[in-house]
PDB file of C-alpha atoms in Angstrom:
ATOM      1  CA  MET A  99      90.888 -70.956  -5.484  1.00 48.00           C
ATOM      2  CA  LYS A 100      89.306 -71.744  -8.851  1.00 61.00           C
ATOM      3  CA  PHE A 101      89.413 -75.424  -9.691  1.00 80.00           C
ATOM      4  CA  MET A 102      89.679 -76.952 -13.136  1.00 88.00           C
ATOM      5  CA  ALA A 103      86.310 -77.344 -14.919  1.00 89.00           C
ATOM      6  CA  GLN A 104      84.571 -75.650 -12.010  1.00 91.00           C
ATOM      7  CA  ASP A 105      81.734 -74.478 -14.264  1.00 90.00           C
ATOM      8  CA  VAL A 106      80.587 -78.070 -14.904  1.00 93.00           C
ATOM      9  CA  PHE A 107      82.204 -79.783 -11.904  1.00 96.00           C
ATOM     10  CA  PRO A 108      81.589 -77.436  -8.967  1.00 95.00           C
ATOM     11  CA  TYR A 109      83.300 -79.485  -6.254  1.00 96.00           C
ATOM     12  CA  ALA A 110      86.397 -78.399  -4.394  1.00 95.00           C
ATOM     13  CA  SER A 111      89.225 -80.905  -4.213  1.00 96.00           C
ATOM     14  CA  LYS A 112      91.041 -82.015  -1.102  1.00 97.00           C
ATOM     15  CA  GLN A 113      94.621 -83.208  -1.237  1.00 97.00           C
ATOM     16  CA  HIS A 114      96.881 -85.916   0.106  1.00 98.00           C
ATOM     17  CA  GLN A 115     100.645 -86.218  -0.179  1.00 98.00           C
ATOM     18  CA  VAL A 116     101.921 -89.480  -1.648  1.00 97.00           C
ATOM     19  CA  ALA A 117     105.248 -90.624  -3.014  1.00 91.00           C
ATOM     20  CA  GLY A 118     105.768 -88.569  -6.144  1.00 93.00           C
ATOM     21  CA  GLY A 119     103.453 -85.658  -5.424  1.00 97.00           C
ATOM     22  CA  VAL A 120     100.014 -84.576  -4.254  1.00 98.00           C
ATOM     23  CA  ILE A 121      96.869 -86.426  -5.285  1.00 98.00           C
ATOM     24  CA  ARG A 122      93.596 -84.531  -5.173  1.00 98.00           C
ATOM     25  CA  TYR A 123      90.162 -85.968  -4.643  1.00 98.00           C
ATOM     26  CA  ILE A 124      86.504 -85.004  -4.310  1.00 98.00           C
ATOM     27  CA  ASP A 125      85.004 -85.825  -0.898  1.00 98.00           C
ATOM     28  CA  GLU A 126      81.291 -85.032  -0.755  1.00 98.00           C
ATOM     29  CA  GLY A 127      78.654 -86.232   1.681  1.00 96.00           C
ATOM     30  CA  PRO A 128      75.611 -85.226   3.747  1.00 87.00           C
ATOM     31  CA  SER A 129      75.875 -81.689   5.077  1.00 67.00           C
ATOM     32  CA  ASP A 130      76.283 -80.995   8.780  1.00 49.00           C
ATOM     33  CA  GLU A 131      72.910 -79.277   8.844  1.00 48.00           C
ATOM     34  CA  GLU A 132      71.060 -82.273   7.450  1.00 48.00           C
ATOM     35  CA  PRO A 133      69.357 -84.418  10.123  1.00 44.00           C
ATOM     36  CA  ILE A 134      70.895 -87.862   9.783  1.00 45.00           C
ATOM     37  CA  ASP A 135      71.226 -90.820  12.107  1.00 47.00           C
ATOM     38  CA  GLU A 136      74.966 -91.113  11.630  1.00 46.00           C
ATOM     39  CA  GLU A 137      77.892 -88.752  11.362  1.00 48.00           C
ATOM     40  CA  PRO A 138      78.988 -88.186   7.728  1.00 46.00           C
ATOM     41  CA  GLU A 139      82.203 -90.119   8.295  1.00 50.00           C
ATOM     42  CA  ASP A 140      80.111 -93.118   9.383  1.00 62.00           C
ATOM     43  CA  LYS A 141      78.092 -93.208   6.172  1.00 84.00           C
ATOM     44  CA  ASP A 142      78.813 -95.814   3.527  1.00 95.00           C
ATOM     45  CA  VAL A 143      81.529 -94.638   1.149  1.00 98.00           C
ATOM     46  CA  ILE A 144      81.422 -94.832  -2.643  1.00 98.00           C
ATOM     47  CA  LEU A 145      85.058 -94.835  -3.752  1.00 98.00           C
ATOM     48  CA  CYS A 146      85.232 -93.823  -7.425  1.00 99.00           C
ATOM     49  CA  VAL A 147      88.358 -94.794  -9.334  1.00 99.00           C
ATOM     50  CA  HIS A 148      88.822 -93.489 -12.880  1.00 98.00           C
ATOM     51  CA  GLY A 149      90.832 -94.795 -15.814  1.00 98.00           C
ATOM     52  CA  ASN A 150      92.642 -93.346 -18.817  1.00 97.00           C
ATOM     53  CA  PRO A 151      92.206 -90.659 -20.138  1.00 97.00           C
ATOM     54  CA  THR A 152      89.471 -89.517 -17.740  1.00 98.00           C
ATOM     55  CA  TRP A 153      89.573 -88.076 -14.219  1.00 98.00           C
ATOM     56  CA  SER A 154      87.216 -87.630 -11.248  1.00 98.00           C
ATOM     57  CA  PHE A 155      85.021 -85.493 -13.519  1.00 98.00           C
ATOM     58  CA  TYR A 156      83.792 -88.760 -15.073  1.00 98.00           C
ATOM     59  CA  TYR A 157      81.889 -89.446 -11.828  1.00 98.00           C
ATOM     60  CA  ARG A 158      80.155 -86.065 -11.503  1.00 98.00           C
ATOM     61  CA  ARG A 159      76.689 -87.667 -11.901  1.00 98.00           C
ATOM     62  CA  VAL A 160      77.495 -90.146  -9.123  1.00 98.00           C
ATOM     63  CA  VAL A 161      78.552 -87.321  -6.810  1.00 98.00           C
ATOM     64  CA  GLU A 162      75.392 -85.351  -7.573  1.00 97.00           C
ATOM     65  CA  ARG A 163      73.028 -88.307  -7.166  1.00 98.00           C
ATOM     66  CA  PHE A 164      74.461 -89.937  -4.050  1.00 98.00           C
ATOM     67  CA  LYS A 165      76.169 -87.209  -1.994  1.00 97.00           C
ATOM     68  CA  GLU A 166      73.074 -86.763   0.182  1.00 96.00           C
ATOM     69  CA  THR A 167      73.047 -90.421   1.253  1.00 96.00           C
ATOM     70  CA  HIS A 168      76.675 -91.531   0.925  1.00 97.00           C
ATOM     71  CA  ARG A 169      80.146 -90.177   1.330  1.00 98.00           C
ATOM     72  CA  VAL A 170      81.350 -90.033  -2.287  1.00 98.00           C
ATOM     73  CA  ILE A 171      85.094 -89.901  -2.882  1.00 98.00           C
ATOM     74  CA  ALA A 172      86.442 -89.575  -6.427  1.00 98.00           C
ATOM     75  CA  VAL A 173      90.221 -89.655  -6.744  1.00 98.00           C
ATOM     76  CA  ASP A 174      92.477 -88.166  -9.415  1.00 98.00           C
ATOM     77  CA  HIS A 175      95.513 -90.404  -9.966  1.00 98.00           C
ATOM     78  CA  LEU A 176      98.909 -88.736 -10.095  1.00 98.00           C
ATOM     79  CA  GLY A 177      99.295 -87.145 -13.506  1.00 98.00           C
ATOM     80  CA  CYS A 178      95.513 -86.887 -13.952  1.00 98.00           C
ATOM     81  CA  GLY A 179      92.758 -84.381 -13.263  1.00 97.00           C
ATOM     82  CA  ARG A 180      93.705 -81.873 -10.570  1.00 97.00           C
ATOM     83  CA  SER A 181      96.536 -83.951  -9.112  1.00 98.00           C
ATOM     84  CA  ASP A 182     100.246 -83.213  -9.519  1.00 98.00           C
ATOM     85  CA  ARG A 183     102.044 -84.285 -12.684  1.00 97.00           C
ATOM     86  CA  PRO A 184     105.442 -85.645 -11.698  1.00 98.00           C
ATOM     87  CA  SER A 185     107.768 -86.739 -14.464  1.00 96.00           C
ATOM     88  CA  GLN A 186     108.268 -90.415 -15.190  1.00 94.00           C
ATOM     89  CA  SER A 187     111.618 -90.213 -13.407  1.00 95.00           C
ATOM     90  CA  GLU A 188     109.844 -88.926 -10.273  1.00 96.00           C
ATOM     91  CA  PHE A 189     106.962 -91.444 -10.281  1.00 97.00           C
ATOM     92  CA  GLU A 190     106.761 -94.909 -11.831  1.00 96.00           C
ATOM     93  CA  TYR A 191     103.227 -94.589 -13.292  1.00 98.00           C
ATOM     94  CA  THR A 192     102.628 -98.340 -12.953  1.00 98.00           C
ATOM     95  CA  LEU A 193      99.500-100.144 -11.824  1.00 98.00           C
ATOM     96  CA  ALA A 194     101.223-101.068  -8.555  1.00 98.00           C
ATOM     97  CA  ALA A 195     102.279 -97.469  -7.923  1.00 98.00           C
ATOM     98  CA  HIS A 196      98.736 -96.142  -8.468  1.00 98.00           C
ATOM     99  CA  ARG A 197      97.408 -98.908  -6.197  1.00 98.00           C
ATOM    100  CA  ASP A 198      99.854 -97.892  -3.477  1.00 98.00           C
ATOM    101  CA  ASN A 199      98.642 -94.298  -3.714  1.00 98.00           C
ATOM    102  CA  MET A 200      95.056 -95.475  -3.261  1.00 98.00           C
ATOM    103  CA  LEU A 201      96.067 -97.516  -0.224  1.00 98.00           C
ATOM    104  CA  SER A 202      97.809 -94.483   1.228  1.00 98.00           C
ATOM    105  CA  LEU A 203      94.657 -92.376   0.830  1.00 98.00           C
ATOM    106  CA  ILE A 204      92.391 -95.061   2.324  1.00 98.00           C
ATOM    107  CA  ASP A 205      94.649 -95.434   5.342  1.00 98.00           C
ATOM    108  CA  HIS A 206      95.036 -91.672   5.731  1.00 98.00           C
ATOM    109  CA  LEU A 207      91.259 -91.118   5.734  1.00 98.00           C
ATOM    110  CA  ASN A 208      90.614 -94.346   7.679  1.00 97.00           C
ATOM    111  CA  LEU A 209      87.931 -95.277   5.145  1.00 98.00           C
ATOM    112  CA  ASP A 210      85.608 -98.177   5.883  1.00 97.00           C
ATOM    113  CA  ARG A 211      82.270 -99.547   4.618  1.00 97.00           C
ATOM    114  CA  MET A 212      83.371 -98.808   1.062  1.00 98.00           C
ATOM    115  CA  THR A 213      81.749 -99.630  -2.240  1.00 98.00           C
ATOM    116  CA  LEU A 214      84.247 -99.630  -5.080  1.00 99.00           C
ATOM    117  CA  LEU A 215      83.068 -97.964  -8.302  1.00 99.00           C
ATOM    118  CA  ALA A 216      85.638 -98.299 -11.064  1.00 98.00           C
ATOM    119  CA  HIS A 217      86.014 -97.853 -14.823  1.00 98.00           C
ATOM    120  CA  ASP A 218      88.737 -98.634 -17.368  1.00 98.00           C
ATOM    121  CA  TRP A 219      92.204 -98.767 -15.686  1.00 97.00           C
ATOM    122  CA  GLY A 220      90.381 -97.886 -12.471  1.00 98.00           C
ATOM    123  CA  GLY A 221      89.100-101.473 -12.345  1.00 98.00           C
ATOM    124  CA  ALA A 222      92.567-102.966 -12.003  1.00 98.00           C
ATOM    125  CA  ILE A 223      93.747-100.182  -9.683  1.00 98.00           C
ATOM    126  CA  GLY A 224      90.614-100.303  -7.540  1.00 98.00           C
ATOM    127  CA  LEU A 225      90.338-104.080  -7.332  1.00 98.00           C
ATOM    128  CA  SER A 226      94.000-104.534  -6.443  1.00 98.00           C
ATOM    129  CA  THR A 227      93.454-101.924  -3.733  1.00 98.00           C
ATOM    130  CA  LEU A 228      90.374-103.816  -2.544  1.00 98.00           C
ATOM    131  CA  VAL A 229      92.278-107.110  -2.369  1.00 98.00           C
ATOM    132  CA  ALA A 230      94.845-105.428  -0.105  1.00 98.00           C
ATOM    133  CA  ARG A 231      92.152-103.913   2.176  1.00 98.00           C
ATOM    134  CA  ARG A 232      89.406-106.528   1.778  1.00 98.00           C
ATOM    135  CA  GLU A 233      87.925-105.967   5.247  1.00 98.00           C
ATOM    136  CA  ARG A 234      87.167-102.314   4.478  1.00 98.00           C
ATOM    137  CA  PHE A 235      84.971-102.959   1.417  1.00 98.00           C
ATOM    138  CA  LYS A 236      81.316-104.050   1.207  1.00 98.00           C
ATOM    139  CA  ARG A 237      80.492-104.037  -2.506  1.00 98.00           C
ATOM    140  CA  ILE A 238      81.933-103.814  -6.011  1.00 98.00           C
ATOM    141  CA  MET A 239      80.524-101.868  -8.977  1.00 99.00           C
ATOM    142  CA  LEU A 240      82.391-102.030 -12.292  1.00 98.00           C
ATOM    143  CA  LEU A 241      81.895-100.169 -15.570  1.00 98.00           C
ATOM    144  CA  ASN A 242      83.678-101.489 -18.687  1.00 98.00           C
ATOM    145  CA  THR A 243      87.015-102.525 -17.278  1.00 98.00           C
ATOM    146  CA  ALA A 244      89.394-105.460 -16.798  1.00 97.00           C
ATOM    147  CA  ALA A 245      91.478-107.021 -14.032  1.00 97.00           C
ATOM    148  CA  PHE A 246      93.659-109.525 -15.838  1.00 97.00           C
ATOM    149  CA  PRO A 247      96.455-109.510 -18.434  1.00 94.00           C
ATOM    150  CA  PRO A 248      94.948-108.174 -21.663  1.00 90.00           C
ATOM    151  CA  PRO A 249      93.558-110.972 -23.842  1.00 83.00           C
ATOM    152  CA  TYR A 250      94.042-108.626 -26.822  1.00 76.00           C
ATOM    153  CA  VAL A 251      95.272-105.086 -27.501  1.00 76.00           C
ATOM    154  CA  PRO A 252      93.176-103.133 -30.018  1.00 73.00           C
ATOM    155  CA  TRP A 253      95.236-101.669 -32.853  1.00 62.00           C
ATOM    156  CA  ARG A 254      94.113 -98.173 -31.914  1.00 69.00           C
ATOM    157  CA  ILE A 255      95.792 -98.671 -28.539  1.00 78.00           C
ATOM    158  CA  ALA A 256      98.830-100.499 -29.913  1.00 70.00           C
ATOM    159  CA  ALA A 257      99.494 -97.653 -32.362  1.00 73.00           C
ATOM    160  CA  CYS A 258      99.890 -95.252 -29.444  1.00 72.00           C
ATOM    161  CA  ARG A 259     102.797 -97.380 -28.198  1.00 72.00           C
ATOM    162  CA  PHE A 260     104.974 -97.052 -31.315  1.00 74.00           C
ATOM    163  CA  PRO A 261     108.486 -95.921 -30.351  1.00 73.00           C
ATOM    164  CA  VAL A 262     108.867 -92.141 -30.525  1.00 63.00           C
ATOM    165  CA  LEU A 263     105.812 -91.664 -32.765  1.00 81.00           C
ATOM    166  CA  GLY A 264     103.377 -92.989 -30.169  1.00 88.00           C
ATOM    167  CA  THR A 265     104.485 -90.564 -27.481  1.00 91.00           C
ATOM    168  CA  ALA A 266     104.598 -87.730 -30.019  1.00 91.00           C
ATOM    169  CA  ALA A 267     100.960 -88.416 -30.915  1.00 91.00           C
ATOM    170  CA  VAL A 268      99.717 -88.947 -27.351  1.00 94.00           C
ATOM    171  CA  ARG A 269     101.610 -86.096 -25.670  1.00 95.00           C
ATOM    172  CA  GLY A 270     102.187 -83.761 -28.581  1.00 94.00           C
ATOM    173  CA  LEU A 271      98.865 -83.977 -30.411  1.00 91.00           C
ATOM    174  CA  ASN A 272      96.708 -85.240 -27.522  1.00 93.00           C
ATOM    175  CA  ALA A 273      95.586 -87.949 -29.952  1.00 93.00           C
ATOM    176  CA  PHE A 274      94.537 -90.454 -27.284  1.00 93.00           C
ATOM    177  CA  ALA A 275      92.316 -88.180 -25.172  1.00 96.00           C
ATOM    178  CA  LYS A 276      90.824 -86.365 -28.170  1.00 95.00           C
ATOM    179  CA  ALA A 277      90.020 -89.627 -29.934  1.00 94.00           C
ATOM    180  CA  ALA A 278      88.266 -90.935 -26.813  1.00 95.00           C
ATOM    181  CA  ILE A 279      85.775 -88.058 -26.935  1.00 96.00           C
ATOM    182  CA  THR A 280      84.178 -89.693 -29.979  1.00 95.00           C
ATOM    183  CA  MET A 281      85.493 -93.282 -30.049  1.00 95.00           C
ATOM    184  CA  ALA A 282      84.337 -94.039 -26.492  1.00 97.00           C
ATOM    185  CA  MET A 283      80.764 -93.105 -27.347  1.00 98.00           C
ATOM    186  CA  SER A 284      78.240 -95.081 -29.416  1.00 97.00           C
ATOM    187  CA  ARG A 285      74.643 -94.082 -28.677  1.00 97.00           C
ATOM    188  CA  ASN A 286      75.207 -90.362 -28.118  1.00 96.00           C
ATOM    189  CA  LYS A 287      77.637 -87.540 -28.796  1.00 97.00           C
ATOM    190  CA  LEU A 288      79.199 -85.732 -25.865  1.00 97.00           C
ATOM    191  CA  ASP A 289      77.958 -82.241 -25.108  1.00 96.00           C
ATOM    192  CA  PRO A 290      80.805 -79.846 -26.066  1.00 96.00           C
ATOM    193  CA  LYS A 291      81.049 -78.538 -22.488  1.00 96.00           C
ATOM    194  CA  ILE A 292      81.385 -82.081 -21.141  1.00 97.00           C
ATOM    195  CA  ALA A 293      83.962 -82.966 -23.783  1.00 97.00           C
ATOM    196  CA  ALA A 294      85.907 -79.847 -22.791  1.00 97.00           C
ATOM    197  CA  GLY A 295      85.676 -80.880 -19.134  1.00 97.00           C
ATOM    198  CA  LEU A 296      87.081 -84.334 -19.867  1.00 98.00           C
ATOM    199  CA  LEU A 297      89.964 -82.791 -21.833  1.00 97.00           C
ATOM    200  CA  ALA A 298      90.631 -79.881 -19.484  1.00 97.00           C
ATOM    201  CA  PRO A 299      93.472 -81.466 -17.465  1.00 97.00           C
ATOM    202  CA  TYR A 300      95.351 -82.571 -20.564  1.00 97.00           C
ATOM    203  CA  ASP A 301      96.115 -79.330 -22.368  1.00 96.00           C
ATOM    204  CA  ASN A 302      99.854 -79.599 -23.028  1.00 97.00           C
ATOM    205  CA  TRP A 303     102.769 -82.019 -23.350  1.00 97.00           C
ATOM    206  CA  HIS A 304     103.660 -81.917 -19.657  1.00 97.00           C
ATOM    207  CA  ASN A 305     100.076 -82.481 -18.521  1.00 97.00           C
ATOM    208  CA  ARG A 306      99.698 -85.604 -20.697  1.00 97.00           C
ATOM    209  CA  VAL A 307     102.429 -87.577 -18.959  1.00 98.00           C
ATOM    210  CA  ALA A 308      99.995 -90.013 -17.307  1.00 98.00           C
ATOM    211  CA  ILE A 309      97.993 -90.661 -20.487  1.00 97.00           C
ATOM    212  CA  ASP A 310     101.142 -91.821 -22.259  1.00 96.00           C
ATOM    213  CA  ALA A 311     102.327 -93.779 -19.218  1.00 96.00           C
ATOM    214  CA  PHE A 312      98.998 -95.619 -18.821  1.00 96.00           C
ATOM    215  CA  VAL A 313      99.161 -96.746 -22.461  1.00 94.00           C
ATOM    216  CA  ARG A 314     102.709 -98.004 -21.986  1.00 93.00           C
ATOM    217  CA  ASP A 315     101.791 -99.797 -18.769  1.00 94.00           C
ATOM    218  CA  ILE A 316      99.634-102.243 -20.740  1.00 93.00           C
ATOM    219  CA  PRO A 317     101.696-105.450 -20.586  1.00 92.00           C
ATOM    220  CA  MET A 318     102.353-106.884 -24.035  1.00 87.00           C
ATOM    221  CA  SER A 319     104.556-109.672 -22.688  1.00 89.00           C
ATOM    222  CA  LYS A 320     105.196-111.606 -19.477  1.00 93.00           C
ATOM    223  CA  SER A 321     108.408-109.660 -18.933  1.00 93.00           C
ATOM    224  CA  HIS A 322     106.484-106.402 -18.429  1.00 93.00           C
ATOM    225  CA  PRO A 323     106.369-105.579 -14.678  1.00 92.00           C
ATOM    226  CA  THR A 324     102.596-105.026 -14.704  1.00 96.00           C
ATOM    227  CA  PHE A 325     101.924-108.452 -16.227  1.00 96.00           C
ATOM    228  CA  GLN A 326     102.568-110.171 -12.899  1.00 97.00           C
ATOM    229  CA  THR A 327     100.531-107.563 -11.015  1.00 98.00           C
ATOM    230  CA  LEU A 328      97.546-108.321 -13.257  1.00 98.00           C
ATOM    231  CA  THR A 329      98.132-112.076 -13.080  1.00 98.00           C
ATOM    232  CA  ASP A 330      98.068-111.923  -9.278  1.00 98.00           C
ATOM    233  CA  LEU A 331      94.913-109.826  -9.393  1.00 98.00           C
ATOM    234  CA  GLU A 332      93.178-112.263 -11.732  1.00 98.00           C
ATOM    235  CA  SER A 333      94.056-115.118  -9.381  1.00 98.00           C
ATOM    236  CA  ALA A 334      92.430-113.207  -6.522  1.00 98.00           C
ATOM    237  CA  LEU A 335      89.136-112.509  -8.322  1.00 98.00           C
ATOM    238  CA  PRO A 336      87.377-115.773  -7.278  1.00 98.00           C
ATOM    239  CA  SER A 337      88.028-114.918  -3.626  1.00 98.00           C
ATOM    240  CA  LEU A 338      85.742-111.886  -4.098  1.00 98.00           C
ATOM    241  CA  ALA A 339      82.821-113.929  -5.440  1.00 98.00           C
ATOM    242  CA  ASP A 340      80.879-113.634  -2.181  1.00 97.00           C
ATOM    243  CA  MET A 341      80.964-109.830  -2.270  1.00 98.00           C
ATOM    244  CA  PRO A 342      77.855-108.166  -3.764  1.00 98.00           C
ATOM    245  CA  SER A 343      78.866-107.032  -7.239  1.00 98.00           C
ATOM    246  CA  LEU A 344      77.347-105.021 -10.066  1.00 98.00           C
ATOM    247  CA  LEU A 345      78.663-105.092 -13.640  1.00 98.00           C
ATOM    248  CA  VAL A 346      77.375-102.357 -15.977  1.00 98.00           C
ATOM    249  CA  TRP A 347      78.632-102.753 -19.525  1.00 98.00           C
ATOM    250  CA  GLY A 348      78.389-100.736 -22.698  1.00 98.00           C
ATOM    251  CA  MET A 349      78.360-103.590 -25.179  1.00 98.00           C
ATOM    252  CA  LYS A 350      79.604-101.424 -28.081  1.00 98.00           C
ATOM    253  CA  ASP A 351      82.937-100.864 -26.325  1.00 97.00           C
ATOM    254  CA  TRP A 352      85.702-101.787 -28.797  1.00 94.00           C
ATOM    255  CA  CYS A 353      88.351-101.756 -26.061  1.00 93.00           C
ATOM    256  CA  PHE A 354      86.871-103.550 -23.025  1.00 96.00           C
ATOM    257  CA  ARG A 355      84.736-105.796 -25.165  1.00 96.00           C
ATOM    258  CA  PRO A 356      81.985-108.149 -23.934  1.00 97.00           C
ATOM    259  CA  GLU A 357      84.522-110.935 -23.374  1.00 97.00           C
ATOM    260  CA  CYS A 358      85.936-108.876 -20.512  1.00 97.00           C
ATOM    261  CA  LEU A 359      82.464-108.823 -18.950  1.00 98.00           C
ATOM    262  CA  ARG A 360      82.195-112.600 -19.412  1.00 98.00           C
ATOM    263  CA  ARG A 361      85.458-113.141 -17.526  1.00 97.00           C
ATOM    264  CA  PHE A 362      84.098-111.237 -14.532  1.00 98.00           C
ATOM    265  CA  GLN A 363      80.838-113.158 -14.720  1.00 98.00           C
ATOM    266  CA  GLN A 364      82.752-116.414 -14.726  1.00 98.00           C
ATOM    267  CA  ALA A 365      84.722-115.384 -11.632  1.00 98.00           C
ATOM    268  CA  TRP A 366      81.640-113.933  -9.905  1.00 98.00           C
ATOM    269  CA  PRO A 367      78.634-116.088 -10.914  1.00 98.00           C
ATOM    270  CA  ASN A 368      76.325-114.234  -8.513  1.00 97.00           C
ATOM    271  CA  ALA A 369      77.148-110.768  -9.805  1.00 98.00           C
ATOM    272  CA  LYS A 370      74.297-108.617 -11.038  1.00 98.00           C
ATOM    273  CA  SER A 371      74.823-107.477 -14.636  1.00 98.00           C
ATOM    274  CA  LEU A 372      73.352-104.785 -16.848  1.00 98.00           C
ATOM    275  CA  GLU A 373      74.297-105.042 -20.513  1.00 98.00           C
ATOM    276  CA  ILE A 374      73.500-101.870 -22.446  1.00 98.00           C
ATOM    277  CA  ALA A 375      73.418-102.960 -26.064  1.00 98.00           C
ATOM    278  CA  ASP A 376      74.071 -99.639 -27.792  1.00 98.00           C
ATOM    279  CA  ALA A 377      76.404 -97.924 -25.300  1.00 98.00           C
ATOM    280  CA  GLY A 378      80.154 -97.500 -25.717  1.00 98.00           C
ATOM    281  CA  HIS A 379      83.170 -97.412 -23.433  1.00 98.00           C
ATOM    282  CA  TYR A 380      82.209 -94.199 -21.629  1.00 98.00           C
ATOM    283  CA  VAL A 381      79.062 -95.966 -20.494  1.00 98.00           C
ATOM    284  CA  ILE A 382      78.153 -93.446 -17.790  1.00 98.00           C
ATOM    285  CA  GLU A 383      78.284 -90.697 -20.448  1.00 98.00           C
ATOM    286  CA  ASP A 384      76.633 -92.701 -23.224  1.00 98.00           C
ATOM    287  CA  ALA A 385      73.834 -94.216 -21.112  1.00 98.00           C
ATOM    288  CA  PRO A 386      73.673 -92.039 -17.986  1.00 98.00           C
ATOM    289  CA  SER A 387      70.119 -92.825 -16.880  1.00 98.00           C
ATOM    290  CA  GLU A 388      70.481 -96.601 -17.073  1.00 98.00           C
ATOM    291  CA  THR A 389      73.888 -96.555 -15.401  1.00 98.00           C
ATOM    292  CA  ILE A 390      72.917 -94.308 -12.491  1.00 98.00           C
ATOM    293  CA  GLU A 391      69.628 -96.123 -11.903  1.00 98.00           C
ATOM    294  CA  ALA A 392      71.427 -99.484 -11.917  1.00 98.00           C
ATOM    295  CA  ILE A 393      73.831 -98.153  -9.291  1.00 98.00           C
ATOM    296  CA  ALA A 394      70.977 -96.742  -7.202  1.00 98.00           C
ATOM    297  CA  GLY A 395      69.017 -99.998  -7.365  1.00 98.00           C
ATOM    298  CA  PHE A 396      72.058-102.088  -6.471  1.00 98.00           C
ATOM    299  CA  LEU A 397      72.953 -99.909  -3.477  1.00 98.00           C
ATOM    300  CA  SER A 398      69.359-100.067  -2.248  1.00 97.00           C
ATOM    301  CA  GLU A 399      69.066-103.822  -2.681  1.00 97.00           C
ATOM    302  CA  THR A 400      72.336-104.524  -0.870  1.00 96.00           C
ATOM    303  CA  SER A 401      72.059-101.953   1.920  1.00 88.00           C
TER     304      SER A 401
END
């Protein structure tokens, strides 16, 4: 079977049935032939959780760098990447629903000794998953994200929520994902093959259902169902302060701006931080060497 973006992301996906459809995920680790002291399933796990409008492809450098020493799992949320795309009547596409899918996968695979690596919406999804399975996680690594009700909503995001016109732009013109190819970068421009890989899952109206739903799941008021989910998550953040944490931030991100980083630093005063002054929102694409080396150093220091 040929998988999406196989030319630049040569990893086969496994699958797991959840409410609403099948989620697919990359699961790479030390080969059976490699002499290791532990079985692959006993190795530390890096659980990679993506945001919007990316997919597991965003973590391809992490898979390549760490698959010989760790079990690296990168999940595609429902509606994203290689996973199924149920309609919004078949799946809620809320933060809580994505969290529940992550919990289902963790329990199904009996994952333990995990390090969370999360970006964008993946921060809220991953951290709410971690709070529910605290005993199974060892570390936290975050890249330009948030885990609290939004202190602001950039106009470029708010515009995508306009009644009728917002959905027409996001699902009809692919305006959100296409804009991210340039707007989420600051230092560099994406290689055309990488840009094509990021866009590959989102090639028609039907396949953009999750992109639109993620935008509309941003709570603009306390009456929005996800507002309380994020409020509860924010309240839980101080309880994670004793967990080794790494915060890597592209400081030119216009969406998850430096004040989001400061809120994590306030909740986790012992967290290790790397601020990359000229990198944008897609920090692992814009500053790949610094980001990967920061992750490698953090994993080594906390092993």
